[in-house]
XYZ file of C-alpha atoms in Angstrom:
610
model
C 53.611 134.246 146.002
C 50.833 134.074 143.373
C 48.818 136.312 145.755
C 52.140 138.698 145.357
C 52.341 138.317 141.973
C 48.861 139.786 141.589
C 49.727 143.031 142.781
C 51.022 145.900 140.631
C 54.102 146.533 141.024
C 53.653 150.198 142.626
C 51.581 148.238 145.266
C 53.784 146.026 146.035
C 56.705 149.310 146.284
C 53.944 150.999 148.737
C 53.900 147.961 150.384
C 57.622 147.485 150.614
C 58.263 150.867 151.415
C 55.024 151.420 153.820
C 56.537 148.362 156.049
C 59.805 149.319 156.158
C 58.682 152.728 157.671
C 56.722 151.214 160.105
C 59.486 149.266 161.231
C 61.467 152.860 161.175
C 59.023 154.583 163.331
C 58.690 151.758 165.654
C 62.479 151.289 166.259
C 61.770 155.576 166.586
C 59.226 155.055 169.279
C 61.292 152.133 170.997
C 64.270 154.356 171.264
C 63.016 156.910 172.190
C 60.889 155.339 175.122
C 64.032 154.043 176.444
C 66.041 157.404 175.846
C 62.825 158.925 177.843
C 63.428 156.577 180.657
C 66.785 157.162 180.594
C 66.767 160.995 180.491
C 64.211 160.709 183.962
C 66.999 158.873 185.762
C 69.284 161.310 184.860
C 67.641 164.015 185.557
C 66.747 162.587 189.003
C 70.447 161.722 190.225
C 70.916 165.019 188.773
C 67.932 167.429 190.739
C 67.662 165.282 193.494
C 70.288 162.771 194.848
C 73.081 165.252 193.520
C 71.036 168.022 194.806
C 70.431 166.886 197.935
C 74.141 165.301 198.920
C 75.162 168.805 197.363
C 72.856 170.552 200.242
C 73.676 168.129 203.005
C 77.490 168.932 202.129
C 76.641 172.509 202.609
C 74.968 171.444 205.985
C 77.812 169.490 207.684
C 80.467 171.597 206.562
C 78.341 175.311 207.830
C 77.889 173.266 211.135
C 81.201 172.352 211.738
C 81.923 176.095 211.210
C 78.955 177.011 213.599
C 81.148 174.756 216.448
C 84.849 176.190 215.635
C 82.887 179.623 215.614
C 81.212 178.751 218.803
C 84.671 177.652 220.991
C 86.289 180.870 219.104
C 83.538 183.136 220.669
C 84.124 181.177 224.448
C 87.847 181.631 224.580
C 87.816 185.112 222.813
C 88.334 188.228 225.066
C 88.334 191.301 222.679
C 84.499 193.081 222.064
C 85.939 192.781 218.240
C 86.333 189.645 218.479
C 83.231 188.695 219.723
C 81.584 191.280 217.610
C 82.939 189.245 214.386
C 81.949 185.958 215.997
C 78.685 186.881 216.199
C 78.129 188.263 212.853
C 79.691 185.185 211.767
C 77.653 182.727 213.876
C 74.526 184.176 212.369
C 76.082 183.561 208.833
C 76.119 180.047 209.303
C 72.503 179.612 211.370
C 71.192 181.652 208.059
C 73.373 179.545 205.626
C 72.063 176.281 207.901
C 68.444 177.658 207.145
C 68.484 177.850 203.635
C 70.081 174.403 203.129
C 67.160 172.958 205.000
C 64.762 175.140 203.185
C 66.502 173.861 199.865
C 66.553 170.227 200.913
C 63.131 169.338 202.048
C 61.416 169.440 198.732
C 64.327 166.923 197.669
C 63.148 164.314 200.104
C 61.879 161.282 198.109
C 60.939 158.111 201.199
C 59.338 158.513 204.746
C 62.296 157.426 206.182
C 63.987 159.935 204.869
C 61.726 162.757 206.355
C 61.791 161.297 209.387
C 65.205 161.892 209.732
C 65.482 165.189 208.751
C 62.832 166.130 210.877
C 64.855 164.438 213.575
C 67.971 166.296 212.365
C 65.971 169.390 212.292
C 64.817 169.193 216.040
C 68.553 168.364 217.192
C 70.229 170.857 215.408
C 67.535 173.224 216.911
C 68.207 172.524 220.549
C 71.478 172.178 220.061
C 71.419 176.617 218.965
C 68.887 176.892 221.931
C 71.361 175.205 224.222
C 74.034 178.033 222.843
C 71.523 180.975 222.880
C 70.194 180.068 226.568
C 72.952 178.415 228.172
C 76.118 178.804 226.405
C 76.073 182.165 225.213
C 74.798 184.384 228.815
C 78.425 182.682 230.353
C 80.622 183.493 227.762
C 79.301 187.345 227.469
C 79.641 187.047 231.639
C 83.082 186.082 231.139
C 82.783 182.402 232.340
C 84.703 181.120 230.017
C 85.882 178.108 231.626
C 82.271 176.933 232.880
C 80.990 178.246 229.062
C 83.522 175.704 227.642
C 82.678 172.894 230.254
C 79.147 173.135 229.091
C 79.998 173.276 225.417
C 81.871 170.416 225.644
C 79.297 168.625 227.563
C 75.483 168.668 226.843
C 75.859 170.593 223.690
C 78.662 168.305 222.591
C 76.287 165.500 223.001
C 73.477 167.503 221.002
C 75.770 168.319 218.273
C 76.959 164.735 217.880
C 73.218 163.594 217.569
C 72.649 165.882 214.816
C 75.671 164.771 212.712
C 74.499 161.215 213.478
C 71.076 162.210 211.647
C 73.223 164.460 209.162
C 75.519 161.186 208.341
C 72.310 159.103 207.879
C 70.999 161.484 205.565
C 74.179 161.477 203.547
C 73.966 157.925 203.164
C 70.975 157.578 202.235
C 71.514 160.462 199.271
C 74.331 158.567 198.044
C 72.362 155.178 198.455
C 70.101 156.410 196.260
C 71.679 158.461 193.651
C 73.791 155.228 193.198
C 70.424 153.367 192.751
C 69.337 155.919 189.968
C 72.441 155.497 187.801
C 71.881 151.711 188.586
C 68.698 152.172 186.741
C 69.606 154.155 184.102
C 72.777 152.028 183.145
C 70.148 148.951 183.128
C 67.758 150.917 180.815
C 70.530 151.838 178.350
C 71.581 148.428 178.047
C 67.283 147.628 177.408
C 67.315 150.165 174.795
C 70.316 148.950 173.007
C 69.345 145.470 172.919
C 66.001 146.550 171.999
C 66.878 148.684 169.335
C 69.040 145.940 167.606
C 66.728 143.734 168.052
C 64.140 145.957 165.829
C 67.148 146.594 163.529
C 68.044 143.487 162.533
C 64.115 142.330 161.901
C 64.202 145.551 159.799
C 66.937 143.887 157.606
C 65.640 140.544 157.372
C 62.084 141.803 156.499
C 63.360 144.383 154.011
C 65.790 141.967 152.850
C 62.727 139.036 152.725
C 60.613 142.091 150.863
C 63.414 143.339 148.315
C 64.112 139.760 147.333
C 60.156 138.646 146.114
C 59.841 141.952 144.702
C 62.938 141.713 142.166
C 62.134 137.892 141.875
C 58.670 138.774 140.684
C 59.996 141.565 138.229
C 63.223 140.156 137.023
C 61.324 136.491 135.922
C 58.544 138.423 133.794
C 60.823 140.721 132.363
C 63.541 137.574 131.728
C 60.020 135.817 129.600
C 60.053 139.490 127.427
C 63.841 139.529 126.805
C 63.345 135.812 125.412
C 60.314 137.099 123.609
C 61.762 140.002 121.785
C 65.231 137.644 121.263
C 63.048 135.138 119.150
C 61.076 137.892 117.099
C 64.785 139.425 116.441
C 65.693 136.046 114.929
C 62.905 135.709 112.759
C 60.282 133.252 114.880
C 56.996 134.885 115.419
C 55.600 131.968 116.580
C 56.363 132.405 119.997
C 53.601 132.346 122.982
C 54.688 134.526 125.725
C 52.830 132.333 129.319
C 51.627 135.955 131.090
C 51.091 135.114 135.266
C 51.243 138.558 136.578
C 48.428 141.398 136.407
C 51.036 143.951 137.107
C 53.001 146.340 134.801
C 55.400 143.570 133.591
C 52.143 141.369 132.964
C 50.888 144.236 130.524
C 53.952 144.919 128.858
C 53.795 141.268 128.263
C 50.516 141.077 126.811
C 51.200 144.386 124.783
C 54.323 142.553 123.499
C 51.879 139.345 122.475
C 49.428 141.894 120.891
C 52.645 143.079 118.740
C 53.969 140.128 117.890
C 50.627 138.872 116.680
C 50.162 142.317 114.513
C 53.389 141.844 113.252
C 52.733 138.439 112.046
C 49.766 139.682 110.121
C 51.777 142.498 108.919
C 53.943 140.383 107.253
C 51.452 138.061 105.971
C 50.050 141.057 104.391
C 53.865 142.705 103.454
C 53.719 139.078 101.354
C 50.324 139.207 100.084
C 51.396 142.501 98.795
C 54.505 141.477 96.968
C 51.901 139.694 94.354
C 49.629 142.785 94.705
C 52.832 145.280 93.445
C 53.590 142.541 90.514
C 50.165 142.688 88.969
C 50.431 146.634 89.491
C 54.253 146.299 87.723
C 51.831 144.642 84.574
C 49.428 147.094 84.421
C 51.789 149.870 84.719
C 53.956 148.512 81.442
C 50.067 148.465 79.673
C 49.359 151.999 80.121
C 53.223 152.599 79.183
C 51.974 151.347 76.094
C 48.479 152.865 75.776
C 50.220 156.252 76.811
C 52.983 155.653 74.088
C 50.079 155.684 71.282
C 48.372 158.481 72.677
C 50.796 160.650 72.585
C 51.462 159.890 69.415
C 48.270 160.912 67.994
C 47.900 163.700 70.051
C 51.186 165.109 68.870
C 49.924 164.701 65.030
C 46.624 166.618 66.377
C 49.208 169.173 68.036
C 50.607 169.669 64.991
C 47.371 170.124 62.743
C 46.330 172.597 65.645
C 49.087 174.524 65.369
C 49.031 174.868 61.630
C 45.434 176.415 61.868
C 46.145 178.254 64.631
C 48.523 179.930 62.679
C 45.946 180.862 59.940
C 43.559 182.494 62.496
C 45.888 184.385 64.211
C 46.753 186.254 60.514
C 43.236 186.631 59.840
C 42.958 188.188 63.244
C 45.857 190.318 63.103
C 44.879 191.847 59.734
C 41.091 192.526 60.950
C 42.727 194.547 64.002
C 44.690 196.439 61.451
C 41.613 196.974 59.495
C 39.738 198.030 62.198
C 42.571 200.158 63.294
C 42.807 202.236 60.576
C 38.696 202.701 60.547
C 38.775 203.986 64.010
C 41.440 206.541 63.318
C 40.008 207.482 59.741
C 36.153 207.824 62.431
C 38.215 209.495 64.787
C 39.533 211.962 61.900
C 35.501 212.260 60.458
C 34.264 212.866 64.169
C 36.683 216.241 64.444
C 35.501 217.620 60.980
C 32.214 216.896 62.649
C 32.912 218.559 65.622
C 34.664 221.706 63.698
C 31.277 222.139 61.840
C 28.954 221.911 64.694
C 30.800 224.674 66.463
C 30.907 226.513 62.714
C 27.197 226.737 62.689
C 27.061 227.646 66.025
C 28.914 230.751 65.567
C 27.157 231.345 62.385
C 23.650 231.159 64.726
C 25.166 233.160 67.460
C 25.935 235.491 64.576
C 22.180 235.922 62.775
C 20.931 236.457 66.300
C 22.748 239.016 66.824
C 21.798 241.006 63.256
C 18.294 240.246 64.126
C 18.702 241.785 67.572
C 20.380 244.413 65.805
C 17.829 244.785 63.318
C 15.003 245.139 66.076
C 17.325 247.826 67.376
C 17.513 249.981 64.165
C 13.684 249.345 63.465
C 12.752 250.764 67.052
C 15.405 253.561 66.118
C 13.492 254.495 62.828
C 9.881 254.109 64.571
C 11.105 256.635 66.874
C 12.522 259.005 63.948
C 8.824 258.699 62.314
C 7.374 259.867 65.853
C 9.945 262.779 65.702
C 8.720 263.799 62.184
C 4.994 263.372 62.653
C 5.346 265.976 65.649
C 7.958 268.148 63.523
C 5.206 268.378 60.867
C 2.648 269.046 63.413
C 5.026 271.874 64.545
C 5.725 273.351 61.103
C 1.628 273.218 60.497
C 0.620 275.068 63.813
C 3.702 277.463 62.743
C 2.299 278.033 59.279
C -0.964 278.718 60.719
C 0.512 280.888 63.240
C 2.642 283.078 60.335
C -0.715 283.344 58.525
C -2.109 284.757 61.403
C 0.885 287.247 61.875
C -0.167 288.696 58.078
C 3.144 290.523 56.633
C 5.617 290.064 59.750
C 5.297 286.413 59.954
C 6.109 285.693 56.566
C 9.151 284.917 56.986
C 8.144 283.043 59.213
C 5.964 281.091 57.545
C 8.239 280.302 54.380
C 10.761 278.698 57.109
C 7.746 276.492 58.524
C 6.994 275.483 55.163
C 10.309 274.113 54.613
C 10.504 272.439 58.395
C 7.255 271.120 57.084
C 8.706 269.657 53.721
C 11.891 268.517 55.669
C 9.830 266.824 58.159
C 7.353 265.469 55.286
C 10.349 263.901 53.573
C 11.965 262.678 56.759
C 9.089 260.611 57.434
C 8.938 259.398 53.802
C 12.695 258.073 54.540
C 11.694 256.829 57.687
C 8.863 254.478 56.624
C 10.911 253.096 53.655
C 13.958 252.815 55.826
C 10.953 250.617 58.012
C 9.877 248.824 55.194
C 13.163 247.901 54.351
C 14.250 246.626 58.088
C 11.350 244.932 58.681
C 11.761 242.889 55.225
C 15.884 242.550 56.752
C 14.083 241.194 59.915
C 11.956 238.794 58.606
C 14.874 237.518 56.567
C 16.937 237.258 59.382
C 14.369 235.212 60.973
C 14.141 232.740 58.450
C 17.938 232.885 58.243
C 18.250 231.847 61.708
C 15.521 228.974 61.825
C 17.493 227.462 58.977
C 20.838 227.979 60.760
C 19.240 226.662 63.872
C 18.051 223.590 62.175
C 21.188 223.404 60.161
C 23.137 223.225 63.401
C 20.670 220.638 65.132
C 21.531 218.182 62.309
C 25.358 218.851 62.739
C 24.701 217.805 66.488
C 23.134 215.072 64.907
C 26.291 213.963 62.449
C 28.471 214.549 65.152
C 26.336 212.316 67.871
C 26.419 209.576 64.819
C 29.803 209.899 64.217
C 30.860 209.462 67.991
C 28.680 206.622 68.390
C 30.861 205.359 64.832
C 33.829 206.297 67.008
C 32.739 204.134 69.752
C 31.554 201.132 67.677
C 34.971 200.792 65.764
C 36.876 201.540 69.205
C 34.984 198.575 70.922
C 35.430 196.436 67.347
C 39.317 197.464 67.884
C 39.110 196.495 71.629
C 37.740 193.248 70.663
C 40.174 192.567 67.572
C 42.782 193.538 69.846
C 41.369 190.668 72.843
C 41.000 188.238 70.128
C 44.654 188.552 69.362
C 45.461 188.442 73.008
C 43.021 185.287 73.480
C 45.189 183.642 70.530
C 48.222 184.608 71.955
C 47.012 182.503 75.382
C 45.818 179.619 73.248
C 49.317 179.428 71.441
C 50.747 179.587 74.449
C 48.557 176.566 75.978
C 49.270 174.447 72.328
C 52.760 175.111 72.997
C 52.773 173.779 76.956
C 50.569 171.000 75.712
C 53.746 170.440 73.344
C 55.822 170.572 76.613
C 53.227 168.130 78.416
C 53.248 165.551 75.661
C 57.287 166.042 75.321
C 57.075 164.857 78.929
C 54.412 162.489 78.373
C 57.518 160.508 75.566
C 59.829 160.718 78.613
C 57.642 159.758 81.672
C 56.566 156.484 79.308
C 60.549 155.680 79.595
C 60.755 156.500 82.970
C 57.507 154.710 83.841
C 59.160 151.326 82.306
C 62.484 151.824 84.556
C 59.978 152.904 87.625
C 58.239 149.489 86.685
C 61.253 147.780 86.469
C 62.359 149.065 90.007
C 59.109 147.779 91.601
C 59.605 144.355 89.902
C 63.397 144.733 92.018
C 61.410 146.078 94.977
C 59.253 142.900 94.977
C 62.019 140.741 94.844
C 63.893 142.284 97.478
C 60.585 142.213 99.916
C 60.017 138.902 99.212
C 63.354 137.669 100.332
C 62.735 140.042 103.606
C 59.654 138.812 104.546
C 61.158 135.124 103.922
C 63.017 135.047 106.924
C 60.029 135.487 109.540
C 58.354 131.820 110.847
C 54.689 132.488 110.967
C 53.913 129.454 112.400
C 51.368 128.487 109.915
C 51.704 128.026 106.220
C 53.090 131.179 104.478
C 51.447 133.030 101.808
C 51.897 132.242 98.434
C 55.026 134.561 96.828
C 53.856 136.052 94.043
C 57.320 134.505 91.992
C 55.710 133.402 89.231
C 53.713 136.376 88.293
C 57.463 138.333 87.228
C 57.011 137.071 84.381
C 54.680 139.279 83.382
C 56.088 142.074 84.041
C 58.974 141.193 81.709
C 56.491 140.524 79.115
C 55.192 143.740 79.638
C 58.683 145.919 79.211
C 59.757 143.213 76.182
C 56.614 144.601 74.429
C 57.645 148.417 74.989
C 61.164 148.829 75.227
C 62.759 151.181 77.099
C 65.439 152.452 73.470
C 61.806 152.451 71.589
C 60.453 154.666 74.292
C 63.251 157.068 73.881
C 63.317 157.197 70.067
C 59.747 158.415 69.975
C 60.015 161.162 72.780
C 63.331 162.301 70.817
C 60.986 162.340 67.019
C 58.015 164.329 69.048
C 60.079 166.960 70.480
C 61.510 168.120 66.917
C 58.346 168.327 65.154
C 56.316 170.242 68.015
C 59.276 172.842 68.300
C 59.045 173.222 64.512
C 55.174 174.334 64.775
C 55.429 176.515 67.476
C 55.854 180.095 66.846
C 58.940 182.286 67.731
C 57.602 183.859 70.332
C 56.177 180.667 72.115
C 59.179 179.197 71.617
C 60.829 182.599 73.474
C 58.085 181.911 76.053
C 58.756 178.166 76.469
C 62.637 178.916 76.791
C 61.554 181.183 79.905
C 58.758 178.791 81.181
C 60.797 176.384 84.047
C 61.089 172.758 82.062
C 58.977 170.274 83.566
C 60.338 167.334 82.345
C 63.379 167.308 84.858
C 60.190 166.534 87.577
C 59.756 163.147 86.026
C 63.326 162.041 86.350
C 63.607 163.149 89.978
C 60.065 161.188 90.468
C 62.356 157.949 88.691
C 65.608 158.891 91.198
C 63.331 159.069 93.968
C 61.449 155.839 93.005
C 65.081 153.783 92.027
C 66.279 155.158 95.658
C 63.465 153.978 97.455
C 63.878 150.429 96.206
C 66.751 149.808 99.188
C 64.548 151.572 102.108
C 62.220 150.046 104.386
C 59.236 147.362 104.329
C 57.353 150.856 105.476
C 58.705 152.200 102.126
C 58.118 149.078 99.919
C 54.593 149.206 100.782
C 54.097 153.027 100.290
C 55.634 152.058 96.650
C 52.933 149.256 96.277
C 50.168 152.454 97.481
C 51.770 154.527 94.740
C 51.905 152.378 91.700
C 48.153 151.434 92.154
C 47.819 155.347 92.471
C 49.313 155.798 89.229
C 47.780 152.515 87.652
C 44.422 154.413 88.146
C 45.952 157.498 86.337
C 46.622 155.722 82.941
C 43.087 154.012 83.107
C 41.292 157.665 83.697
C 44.502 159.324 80.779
């Protein structure tokens, strides 16, 4: 049994199982051994005793025929007679041939053999006796002396052979009767051996079922107890573990769990003074947060209040700067409008000094056209002098071509004094316009740069105000924060009061478990100060100074961050959820009161680091 007990419990199943089909497919193989045996005998009264008393039927009954045939064919007298006598005589000796054909392979003994050979040899004379004897007197009409002889020596023949044909008979039926002999004895083997293998089949399975529930059901029975005494509060219980099989390490696993859930619980209670002291310090920074936001509202406020002041100072030096940029703007177009008024003015001087040039190569060529005419007129004069009286005439028109060209080339060179002086005044004209319109470039270069630096001082004015705008908006969600601050401190001292509840309440769950050792001190005592902690910062005292902050911040903050405050989502519905959430969780689970214990050491740390 311990040996049993050992085994795992699929083993011992394998085992179980693996016998009982052995037994299965030995009780197979029995039965069908005998079933075997059975089917031979059979099959041999069926192919060979049945067979051959089938055959040796056939035999006596064709040579019975082959005798009534052979008295027919004596006493007949008609050729058509005899003709169908014949034919069927030599039916039967061919129907006589098979049968003996058929039946030899059938023969099983000596004895047996013997006697068919014996039969074989009789029956043969016995048709020689006919053919050679027999038959010549009948076909010579002798009838009588034909039947005399039939009935004589071939009687005697023919009686032989049905003596051998009887034997055989007998000894077919002797022997088929033999066979089923057998077979009915093997049946009744196979049945009795067959039961026989069934009913050791039960009692082993039976033998096998009952030590494998008996060494499940006890272990299991020890775990049952187990788990009933750790349901009723006694973790002292030793669970005695025999068995190496599945039960056995469900056992053990259930020892391992009722020793870590003993030293759960003696933690669970060495926590209970853990959440008290954290209940203490939590009413401390209650009170430490209660003065801080105090003064940080009064710093709020003075923030606020000079806040104020620079965001005037900064509005009026956008304006300022405003107004400059549009009044550089204004001074950068008149600047502009100038530059391109002394450009036309240039483009305008260089085209009277190109026009000048023009009229000065126009007079030069005039001069040429003179100094030539006058050359004409003098070779004309000489010409009319040379004529004498008939080029007189002549000569006084020369004279005056001569004058006119003299004079035209007077006019010419003062018309070229006077252009050239034009030309030269022109070019000074246009080297002053030139540098007159360099230094409007110059004005209008500074006064776009002007542009630029009041557009950038206007930018900047106008981020400044946007920067203040932000950091009114951040004074006036630090207004929120420390409104929320007033009403977390009240919460805080109801959250602490919840823990001191949740304490009490784990302490009177944990009470009910039997360690088996001394228990851990409850942290009872320690209550106390906790109480002492919310007497020194009552909850109504809590609430009257959140209610005076929120006033006075909401008087300091401007309209539009109040307008932006209105829209903001209110945070201080968060921290009353938080105080639901933590009141509700003071009827869940050990699981949960220890989570709580987690979470007020969490937020013991915050007011330290606040």
């Amino acid at each position: 049994m311990n040996l049993f007990s050992r085994l795992r419990i699929g083993t011992r199943l394998y085992m179980a199982f693996g016998l009982v089909v052995m037994l299965l497919v030995g009780l197979g193989l029995v039965s069908i051994s005998r079933i075997d045996v059975i089917t031979a005998n059979t099959q041999r009264i069926t192919d060979v005793w049945l067979g051959g008393v089938q055959h040796l039927g056939t035999l006596n009954a064709t040579t019975s025929n082959y005798r009534v045939v052979q008295m027919q064919y004596v006493a007949g007298s008609h050729e058509a007679e005899l003709s169908s006598y014949t034919r069927q005589l030599a039916t039967h000796q061919k129907t006589i041939a098979e049968a003996l054909q058929a039946y030899q392979p059938l023969i099983s003994s000596d004895d047996e053999r013997a006697l068919f050979t014996r039969f074989a040899a009789n029956w043969k004379r016995y048709v020689d006796n006919w053919e050679q004897d027999v038959l010549p007197m009948a076909k010579d009409r002798m009838q009588n002396e034909a039947m005399m002889l039939l009935n004589s020596d071939a009687m005697v023949l023919y009686r032989q052979a049905k003596k051998d044909l009887d034997e055989l008979m007998s000894i077919s039926r002797s022997g088929a009767e033999s066979a089923s002999q057998a077979a009915q004895a093997a049946g009744a083997l196979a049945a009795r051996v067959i039961m026989g293998t069934i009913v050791a089949a039960i009692v082993l399975a039976g033998l096998l079922g009952w030590l494998l529930g008996r060494s499940v059901v006890r272990p299991l029975g020890k775990a049952v107890q187990a788990t009933r005494s750790v349901a009723n509060g006694d973790l002292a219980v030793y669970i005695d573990i025999e068995s190496n099989d599945e039960v056995g390490d469900l056992l053990r696993a259930q020892q391992e769990m009722i020793g870590n859930l003993k030293r759960l619980i003696g933690n669970v209670q060495q926590a209970v003074e853990a959440i008290t002291t954290g209940a203490g310090q939590i009413a401390s920074g209650n009170q430490d947060l209660s003065n801080r936001t105090e003064e940080q509202a009064s710093n709020l406020q003075r923030t606020v209040s000079s806040m104020e002041q620079i965001t005037g100072t900064v509005r009026q030096s956008a304006d300022n700067a405003q107004q400059a940029n549009t009044l550089a703007a204004a001074a950068c177009d008149v600047a502009e409008r100038g530059g391109r008024m002394v450009g036309d003015v240039v483009a305008t001087m260089n085209e009277i000094q190109n026009s000048s040039r023009k009229i000065s190569e126009i007079i030069s060529v005039i001069d040429g056209i003179a100094f030539q005419t006058n050359i004409l007129a003098l070779n004309a004069a000489v010409e009319a002098a040379r004529a004498g009286e008939q080029g007189r005439g002549f000569a006084v028109v020369a004279e005056e071509v001569r004058s006119l060209a003299q004079r035209s080339a007077q006019a010419a060179k003062e018309i070229n004094g006077l252009i050239s002086d034009s030309v030269s005044k022109v070019d000074s004209g246009s080297k002053l316009v030139n540098e007159t319109g360099q230094t409007m470039n110059d004005i209008v270069s500074q006064v776009r740069r002007v542009t630029d630096l009041i557009g950038e001082i206007t930018a900047a004015s106008r981020e400044q105000t946007s920067g203040l705008g932000q950091i009114n908006n951040a004074i006036a969600q630090l207004d929120q924060v420390t409104q929320q601050n007033a009403a977390l401190v009240e919460e805080s001292a109801a959250a602490a009061e919840s823990l001191r509840e949740q304490a009490e309440r784990l302490s009177s769950a944990t009470a009910v478990f039997n360690l088996g050792h001394s228990s851990l001190g409850h942290a009872g005592p320690g209550y106390s100060g906790v109480s002492k902690a919310h007497a020194g910062l009552p909850s109504a005292a809590v609430s009257e100074r959140s209610a005076a902050l929120k006033p006075a911040a909401l008087k300091k903050a401007p309209a539009g961050e109040k307008a932006a405050s209105a829209t903001r989502p209110s945070l201080a519905a968060r921290p009353s959820q938080h105080a639901a959430a933590s009141a509700s969780a003071g009827s869940s689970s050990m699981a949960s009161s220890r989570a709580s214990a987690k979470t007020a050491d969490a937020a013991d740390d915050g007011w330290d680091e606040f």
